[in-house]
Amino acid sequence: MECLQSCNLHFDDIINAQRTEENAKILVNCFHDSFERNKAVALEILKFFPCQATKLNNEQTVQKTLEFTLELTRSVKPPDSISAGYFIKYLSLAPHLSKSQLLEILLKELQFQKSQAEMDLGAASLKTPMYGVLYCIRLLVLELDLEGSMMRNLFNICMSISDIIAPVLKSDSPEGFVLEDCQATKVTAQILLLCSWRTSKEISLILGHLSQNPDIMKEISDQFVNQLSEIKHRGAFEQAFIGNV
């Protein structure tokens, strides 16, 4: 992949003939590669492909890819979250789909996944675990200058989700904690904890970035103080500390 990237940068005339639809599909499939470096290189190469090859100028293709990406965010497998993130970055190359529009779509998906967690956190841990879509949102937030209602909306959702997962992370024994409401779904304590702490991690990193805005700096600071004083799970504590820094 590194050699291919080098050729793509320095031998444009030769490589241009290889920027075909077939090769674009091969590179897109690299987003599922187990090595993240290969995902990153594939994306960088695809940035040079014409829309005729990637089909990102085709609304049906973009919609199909977007739906597939949202499905990836619902996976309990952390590597699928990373893959979803690269698909989001790839979709941001579509000429008729801005990063702000993508963020709005992801926020709607997050609202849906949050509503599932409000009803049954155990079931949500298996089917709509939230951390995947939060990871994708974080990637876009890092590239956007959020303000106004969108920033406030994201902040409010993060606060609401933090309240939902708090009983798990604040438990004296989070590794063996299972909510009474989760008994019916037969979700294991490990899955419940995985969902809760990875979700907490993404929220902490998002809030750490949003804290640069003075309008919500005080509220975010209060949230981090609360987390650092009450969270028992070490991984979630460390991520809260990183976000606070």
Coordinates of C-alpha atoms in Angstrom, one line a residue:
M1 CA 0.0 0.0 0.0
E2 CA 2.9 2.4 0.8
C3 CA 4.4 1.8 -2.7
L4 CA 1.0 2.4 -4.3
Q5 CA 0.6 5.6 -2.4
S6 CA 4.1 6.8 -3.5
C7 CA 3.3 6.0 -7.1
N8 CA 0.0 7.8 -6.8
L9 CA 1.8 11.0 -5.6
H10 CA 4.8 11.0 -7.9
F11 CA 3.7 9.3 -11.2
D12 CA 0.3 10.9 -11.8
D13 CA 0.3 10.4 -15.5
I14 CA 1.0 6.7 -15.3
I15 CA -1.3 6.1 -12.4
N16 CA -4.2 8.0 -13.9
A17 CA -5.0 5.2 -16.2
Q18 CA -5.4 2.9 -13.2
R19 CA -8.0 5.1 -11.5
T20 CA -10.9 2.9 -12.6
E21 CA -14.2 1.9 -11.1
E22 CA -12.8 -1.6 -10.5
N23 CA -9.8 -0.3 -8.6
A24 CA -11.8 2.1 -6.6
K25 CA -13.9 -0.8 -5.3
I26 CA -10.8 -2.7 -4.4
L27 CA -9.5 0.3 -2.4
V28 CA -12.9 0.9 -0.7
N29 CA -12.8 -2.8 0.4
C30 CA -9.5 -1.9 2.2
F31 CA -11.6 0.0 4.7
H32 CA -12.3 -3.4 6.2
D33 CA -8.6 -4.2 6.5
S34 CA -7.4 -5.3 9.9
F35 CA -4.5 -2.8 9.7
E36 CA -5.7 0.8 10.1
R37 CA -2.7 2.1 8.1
N38 CA -4.0 0.3 5.1
K39 CA -7.4 2.0 5.5
A40 CA -5.7 5.4 5.7
V41 CA -3.6 4.9 2.7
A42 CA -6.5 3.6 0.6
L43 CA -8.5 6.7 1.5
E44 CA -5.7 9.0 0.6
I45 CA -5.4 7.3 -2.8
L46 CA -9.1 7.5 -3.4
K47 CA -9.1 11.2 -3.0
F48 CA -7.3 11.4 -6.3
F49 CA -9.9 9.2 -8.1
P50 CA -12.5 11.0 -10.3
C51 CA -16.1 10.7 -9.3
Q52 CA -16.8 8.7 -12.4
A53 CA -14.7 5.9 -10.9
T54 CA -15.8 6.2 -7.3
K55 CA -19.5 6.8 -8.2
L56 CA -19.6 9.4 -5.5
N57 CA -21.5 11.6 -7.9
N58 CA -24.3 9.1 -8.0
E59 CA -26.9 9.7 -5.3
Q60 CA -28.1 6.1 -5.3
T61 CA -24.5 4.8 -4.8
V62 CA -23.9 7.4 -2.0
Q63 CA -27.2 6.5 -0.3
K64 CA -26.4 2.8 -0.4
T65 CA -22.9 3.3 1.0
L66 CA -24.3 5.6 3.7
E67 CA -26.9 3.0 4.8
F68 CA -24.2 0.3 4.9
T69 CA -22.0 2.7 7.0
L70 CA -24.8 3.3 9.5
E71 CA -25.2 -0.5 9.8
L72 CA -21.5 -0.7 10.7
T73 CA -22.0 1.8 13.5
R74 CA -24.5 -0.6 15.0
S75 CA -22.0 -3.4 15.2
V76 CA -20.6 -4.5 18.6
K77 CA -17.2 -5.2 17.0
P78 CA -14.9 -2.2 17.7
P79 CA -13.0 -2.7 14.3
D80 CA -16.3 -2.1 12.5
S81 CA -16.5 1.3 14.2
I82 CA -13.1 2.2 12.7
S83 CA -14.2 0.9 9.3
A84 CA -17.4 3.0 9.6
G85 CA -15.2 6.1 10.3
Y86 CA -13.3 5.6 7.1
F87 CA -16.5 5.2 5.1
I88 CA -17.7 8.5 6.6
K89 CA -14.5 10.2 5.5
Y90 CA -14.9 8.6 2.1
L91 CA -18.5 9.8 1.8
S92 CA -17.4 13.3 2.7
L93 CA -15.7 13.3 -0.8
A94 CA -19.1 13.2 -2.5
P95 CA -19.7 16.5 -4.2
H96 CA -23.4 16.8 -3.1
L97 CA -22.8 15.7 0.5
S98 CA -21.1 18.1 2.9
K99 CA -19.5 17.2 6.2
S100 CA -22.2 19.2 8.0
Q101 CA -24.9 17.2 6.3
L102 CA -23.1 14.0 7.2
L103 CA -23.0 15.1 10.8
E104 CA -26.7 15.8 10.8
I105 CA -27.4 12.3 9.5
L106 CA -25.1 10.8 12.2
L107 CA -26.8 12.8 14.9
K108 CA -30.1 11.4 13.9
E109 CA -28.7 7.9 14.1
L110 CA -27.2 8.7 17.5
Q111 CA -30.6 9.8 18.7
F112 CA -32.1 6.5 17.5
Q113 CA -29.4 4.4 19.2
K114 CA -29.8 6.5 22.4
S115 CA -33.6 5.9 22.4
Q116 CA -32.9 2.2 22.2
A117 CA -30.5 2.4 25.1
E118 CA -33.1 4.3 27.1
M119 CA -35.6 1.5 26.7
D120 CA -33.1 -1.4 27.3
L121 CA -29.4 -0.8 27.7
G122 CA -28.7 -4.5 27.5
A123 CA -30.4 -4.9 24.1
A124 CA -28.8 -1.7 22.9
S125 CA -25.4 -3.1 23.9
L126 CA -25.9 -5.9 21.4
K127 CA -27.7 -4.1 18.6
T128 CA -27.2 -0.3 18.8
P129 CA -24.1 0.2 21.1
M130 CA -23.7 4.0 20.4
Y131 CA -19.9 4.1 20.4
G132 CA -19.5 3.4 16.7
V133 CA -21.7 6.3 15.7
L134 CA -20.0 8.5 18.3
Y135 CA -16.6 7.7 16.9
C136 CA -17.8 8.7 13.4
I137 CA -19.2 11.9 14.8
R138 CA -16.0 12.7 16.6
L139 CA -14.1 12.4 13.3
L140 CA -16.3 15.0 11.7
V141 CA -16.4 17.3 14.7
L142 CA -12.6 17.5 14.5
E143 CA -12.9 18.9 11.0
L144 CA -15.8 21.2 11.6
D145 CA -16.2 24.5 13.4
L146 CA -19.4 23.6 15.3
E147 CA -21.5 26.4 16.8
G148 CA -25.0 27.2 17.7
S149 CA -27.8 24.7 17.8
M150 CA -25.8 21.8 16.3
M151 CA -23.1 22.1 19.0
R152 CA -25.7 22.4 21.7
N153 CA -27.6 19.4 20.3
L154 CA -24.5 17.2 20.3
F155 CA -23.6 18.3 23.8
N156 CA -27.1 17.5 25.1
I157 CA -27.2 14.1 23.5
C158 CA -23.8 13.3 25.0
M159 CA -25.0 14.3 28.5
S160 CA -28.1 12.2 28.1
I161 CA -26.1 9.2 27.1
S162 CA -23.7 9.7 30.0
D163 CA -26.7 9.4 32.4
I164 CA -27.8 6.2 30.7
I165 CA -24.5 4.4 31.1
A166 CA -23.6 5.9 34.4
P167 CA -24.9 3.1 36.6
V168 CA -22.5 0.6 34.9
L169 CA -19.4 2.8 35.1
K170 CA -20.1 4.0 38.7
S171 CA -20.7 0.5 40.0
D172 CA -18.2 -0.7 42.6
S173 CA -17.8 -3.8 40.4
P174 CA -18.4 -2.7 36.8
E175 CA -16.8 -5.9 35.4
G176 CA -19.6 -8.0 36.9
F177 CA -22.4 -5.4 36.9
V178 CA -25.7 -6.2 35.0
L179 CA -28.7 -4.0 35.2
E180 CA -31.9 -5.7 36.4
D181 CA -33.6 -4.6 33.2
C182 CA -30.9 -6.4 31.2
Q183 CA -31.7 -9.8 32.6
A184 CA -34.3 -10.5 29.9
T185 CA -31.8 -9.9 27.0
K186 CA -29.3 -12.3 28.6
V187 CA -26.5 -9.8 27.8
T188 CA -23.3 -10.5 29.6
A189 CA -21.6 -8.1 32.0
Q190 CA -18.6 -8.0 29.7
I191 CA -20.8 -6.8 26.7
L192 CA -22.6 -4.3 28.8
L193 CA -19.3 -2.9 30.2
L194 CA -17.8 -2.8 26.7
C195 CA -20.7 -0.8 25.4
S196 CA -20.6 1.6 28.4
W197 CA -16.9 2.3 28.6
R198 CA -16.3 2.7 24.9
T199 CA -19.3 5.0 24.7
S200 CA -17.9 7.0 27.6
K201 CA -14.6 7.1 25.9
E202 CA -16.0 8.7 22.7
I203 CA -18.1 11.1 24.7
S204 CA -15.1 12.3 26.7
L205 CA -13.0 12.8 23.6
I206 CA -15.9 14.7 21.9
L207 CA -16.4 16.9 25.0
G208 CA -12.7 17.5 25.2
H209 CA -12.9 19.1 21.8
L210 CA -16.1 21.0 22.4
S211 CA -14.7 22.5 25.6
Q212 CA -12.8 24.9 23.4
N213 CA -16.1 26.8 23.0
P214 CA -16.6 29.2 25.9
D215 CA -20.4 28.9 25.7
I216 CA -20.4 25.4 27.1
M217 CA -16.9 25.2 28.8
K218 CA -18.4 25.5 32.3
E219 CA -20.9 22.7 31.7
I220 CA -18.3 20.4 30.2
S221 CA -15.9 21.1 33.1
D222 CA -18.7 20.2 35.6
Q223 CA -19.3 16.9 33.7
F224 CA -15.6 15.9 33.8
V225 CA -15.4 16.7 37.5
N226 CA -18.4 14.5 38.1
Q227 CA -17.0 11.7 36.1
L228 CA -13.5 11.8 37.7
S229 CA -15.1 11.8 41.2
E230 CA -17.6 9.0 40.7
I231 CA -16.5 6.6 37.9
K232 CA -15.1 3.4 39.2
H233 CA -14.1 1.8 35.8
R234 CA -10.4 2.6 35.2
G235 CA -10.6 2.8 31.4
A236 CA -13.5 5.2 31.5
F237 CA -11.7 7.3 34.2
E238 CA -8.6 7.5 32.1
Q239 CA -10.5 8.6 29.0
A240 CA -12.3 11.3 31.1
F241 CA -9.0 12.5 32.2
I242 CA -7.7 12.6 28.6
G243 CA -10.7 14.6 27.5
N244 CA -10.4 16.9 30.4
V245 CA -6.7 17.6 29.6

